[in-house]
Short mmCIF file of C-alpha atoms in Angstrom, two decimals:
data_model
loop_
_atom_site.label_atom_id
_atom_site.label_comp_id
_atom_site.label_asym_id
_atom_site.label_seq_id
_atom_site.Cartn_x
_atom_site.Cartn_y
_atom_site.Cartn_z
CA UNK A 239 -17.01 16.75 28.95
CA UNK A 240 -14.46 19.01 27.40
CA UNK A 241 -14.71 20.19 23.84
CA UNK A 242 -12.52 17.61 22.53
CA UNK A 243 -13.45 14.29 24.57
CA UNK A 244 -15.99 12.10 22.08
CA UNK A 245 -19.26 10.81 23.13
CA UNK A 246 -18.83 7.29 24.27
CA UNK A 247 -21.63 5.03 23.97
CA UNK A 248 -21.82 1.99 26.17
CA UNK A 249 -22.58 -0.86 23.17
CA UNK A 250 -23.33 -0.06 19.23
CA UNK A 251 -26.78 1.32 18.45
CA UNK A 252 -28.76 -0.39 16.75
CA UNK A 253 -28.38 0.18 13.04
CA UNK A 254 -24.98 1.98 13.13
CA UNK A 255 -22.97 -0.57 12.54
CA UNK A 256 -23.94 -2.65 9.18
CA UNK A 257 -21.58 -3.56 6.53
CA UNK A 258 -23.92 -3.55 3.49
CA UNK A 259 -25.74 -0.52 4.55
CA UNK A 260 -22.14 1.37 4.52
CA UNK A 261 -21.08 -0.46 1.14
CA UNK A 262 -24.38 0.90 -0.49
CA UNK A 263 -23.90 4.48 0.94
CA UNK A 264 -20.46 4.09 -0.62
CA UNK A 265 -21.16 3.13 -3.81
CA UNK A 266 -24.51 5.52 -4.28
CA UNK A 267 -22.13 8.32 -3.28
CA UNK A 268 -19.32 7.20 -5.95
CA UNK A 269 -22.39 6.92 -7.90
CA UNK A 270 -23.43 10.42 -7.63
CA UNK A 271 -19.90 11.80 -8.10
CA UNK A 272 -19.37 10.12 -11.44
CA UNK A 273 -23.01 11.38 -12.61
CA UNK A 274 -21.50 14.67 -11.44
CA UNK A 275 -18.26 14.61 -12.60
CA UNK A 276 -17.41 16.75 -16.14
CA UNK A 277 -17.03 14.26 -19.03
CA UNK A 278 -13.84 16.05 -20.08
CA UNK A 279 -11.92 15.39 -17.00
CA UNK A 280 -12.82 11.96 -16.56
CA UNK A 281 -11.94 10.99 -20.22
CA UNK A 282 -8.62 12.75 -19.22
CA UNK A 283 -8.28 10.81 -15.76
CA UNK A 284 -9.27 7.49 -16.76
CA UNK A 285 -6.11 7.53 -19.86
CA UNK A 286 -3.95 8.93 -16.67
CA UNK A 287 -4.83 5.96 -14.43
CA UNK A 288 -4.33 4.05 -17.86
CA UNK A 289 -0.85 5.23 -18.25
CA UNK A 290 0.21 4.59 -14.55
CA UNK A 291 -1.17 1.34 -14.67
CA UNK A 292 0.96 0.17 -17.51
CA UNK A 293 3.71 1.11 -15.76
CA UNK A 294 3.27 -1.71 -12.84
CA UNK A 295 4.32 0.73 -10.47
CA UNK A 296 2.21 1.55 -7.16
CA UNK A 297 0.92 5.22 -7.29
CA UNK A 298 -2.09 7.22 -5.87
CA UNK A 299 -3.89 10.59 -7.30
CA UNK A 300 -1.40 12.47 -6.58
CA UNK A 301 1.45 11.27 -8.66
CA UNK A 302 -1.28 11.67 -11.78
CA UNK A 303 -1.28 15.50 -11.46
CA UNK A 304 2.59 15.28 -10.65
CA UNK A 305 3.45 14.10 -13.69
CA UNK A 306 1.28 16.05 -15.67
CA UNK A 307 -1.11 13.54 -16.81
CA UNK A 308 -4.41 15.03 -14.75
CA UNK A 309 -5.68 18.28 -13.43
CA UNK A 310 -7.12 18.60 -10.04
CA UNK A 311 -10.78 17.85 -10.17
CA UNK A 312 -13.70 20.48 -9.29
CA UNK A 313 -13.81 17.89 -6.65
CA UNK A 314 -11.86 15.87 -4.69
CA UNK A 315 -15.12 13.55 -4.88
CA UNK A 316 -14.63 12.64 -8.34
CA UNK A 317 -10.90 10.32 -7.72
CA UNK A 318 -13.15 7.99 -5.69
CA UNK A 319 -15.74 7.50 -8.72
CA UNK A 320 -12.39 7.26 -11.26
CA UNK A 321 -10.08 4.85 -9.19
CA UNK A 322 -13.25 2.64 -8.55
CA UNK A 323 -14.40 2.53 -12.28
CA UNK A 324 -11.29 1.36 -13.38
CA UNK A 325 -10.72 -0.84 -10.60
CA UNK A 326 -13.99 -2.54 -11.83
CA UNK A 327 -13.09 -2.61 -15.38
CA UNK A 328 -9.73 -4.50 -14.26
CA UNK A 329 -7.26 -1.73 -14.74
CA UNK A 330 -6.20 -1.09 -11.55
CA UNK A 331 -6.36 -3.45 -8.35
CA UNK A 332 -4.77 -2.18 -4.80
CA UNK A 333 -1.26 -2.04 -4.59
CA UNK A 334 0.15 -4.49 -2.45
CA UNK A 335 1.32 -1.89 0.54
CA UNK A 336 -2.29 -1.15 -0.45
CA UNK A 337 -1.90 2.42 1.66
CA UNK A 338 0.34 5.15 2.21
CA UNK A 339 0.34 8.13 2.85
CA UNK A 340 -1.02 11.27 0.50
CA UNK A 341 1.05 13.08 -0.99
CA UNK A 342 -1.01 15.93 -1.71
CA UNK A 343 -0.89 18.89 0.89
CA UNK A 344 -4.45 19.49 1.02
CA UNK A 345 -5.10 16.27 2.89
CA UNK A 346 -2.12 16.63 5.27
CA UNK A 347 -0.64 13.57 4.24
CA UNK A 348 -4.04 11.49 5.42
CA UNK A 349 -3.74 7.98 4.82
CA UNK A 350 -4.56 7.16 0.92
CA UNK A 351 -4.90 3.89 -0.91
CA UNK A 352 -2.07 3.02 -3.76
CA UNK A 353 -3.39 1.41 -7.03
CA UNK A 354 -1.14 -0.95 -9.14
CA UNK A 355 -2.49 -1.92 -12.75
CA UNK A 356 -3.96 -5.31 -12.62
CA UNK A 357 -1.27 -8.02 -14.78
CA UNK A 358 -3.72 -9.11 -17.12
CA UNK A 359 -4.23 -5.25 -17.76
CA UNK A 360 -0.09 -4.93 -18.20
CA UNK A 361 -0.21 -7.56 -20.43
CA UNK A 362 -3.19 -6.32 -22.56
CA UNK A 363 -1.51 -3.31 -23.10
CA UNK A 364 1.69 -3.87 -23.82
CA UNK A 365 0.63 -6.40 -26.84
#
């Protein structure tokens, strides 16, 4: 085996591959970023994802520290808990291209999900 072939197995161990065990590491590890995450910075990230989603236009973390509304976190562990808290409170829903690709350099341009704000957001805003 040379140092960059991967270990093949034969069939899935047993265990490794289960939907709801993956979905509740996910959501106990978004869980632990937001307990983790300063409360200054997410005040300050959730009115950025706020202001993108009234604009009905698909964007990503990246275009909130482009334009200024968002630092960079401590931690690039704290977008996942932000995006998916205001995904749940019906700001934001996945953009219909869903995802593209980052624009941040750090992640060289890995694949990233776009957010659009939900329409009954839009509309509760605008009024």
């Amino acid at each position: 085996m040379t140092a960059t072939s991967q270990l093949q197995f034969p069939a899935p161990i047993t265990g490794t591959v289960d939907p709801a065990a993956g979905e509740t590491a996910k959501r106990t590890g978004i869980a632990r970023a937001v307990a983790a995450t300063p409360a200054d910075w997410a005040d300050t990230c959730r009115a950025a994802i706020e202001e993108m989603a009234r604009r009905g236009q698909p964007f990503q973390a990246a275009d909130l520290v482009a334009e200024g509304l968002v630092d960079e976190p401590d931690s690039t562990a704290r977008w996942g808990g932000a995006f998916s808290a205001a995904a749940t409170m019906g700001v934001i829903q996945h953009a219909p291209t869903d995802t593209t690709k980052s624009k941040r350099a750090t992640v060289h341009r890995s694949l990233c999900r776009q957010w659009i704000g939900t329409p009954e957001y839009r509309t509760e805003a605008a009024a």
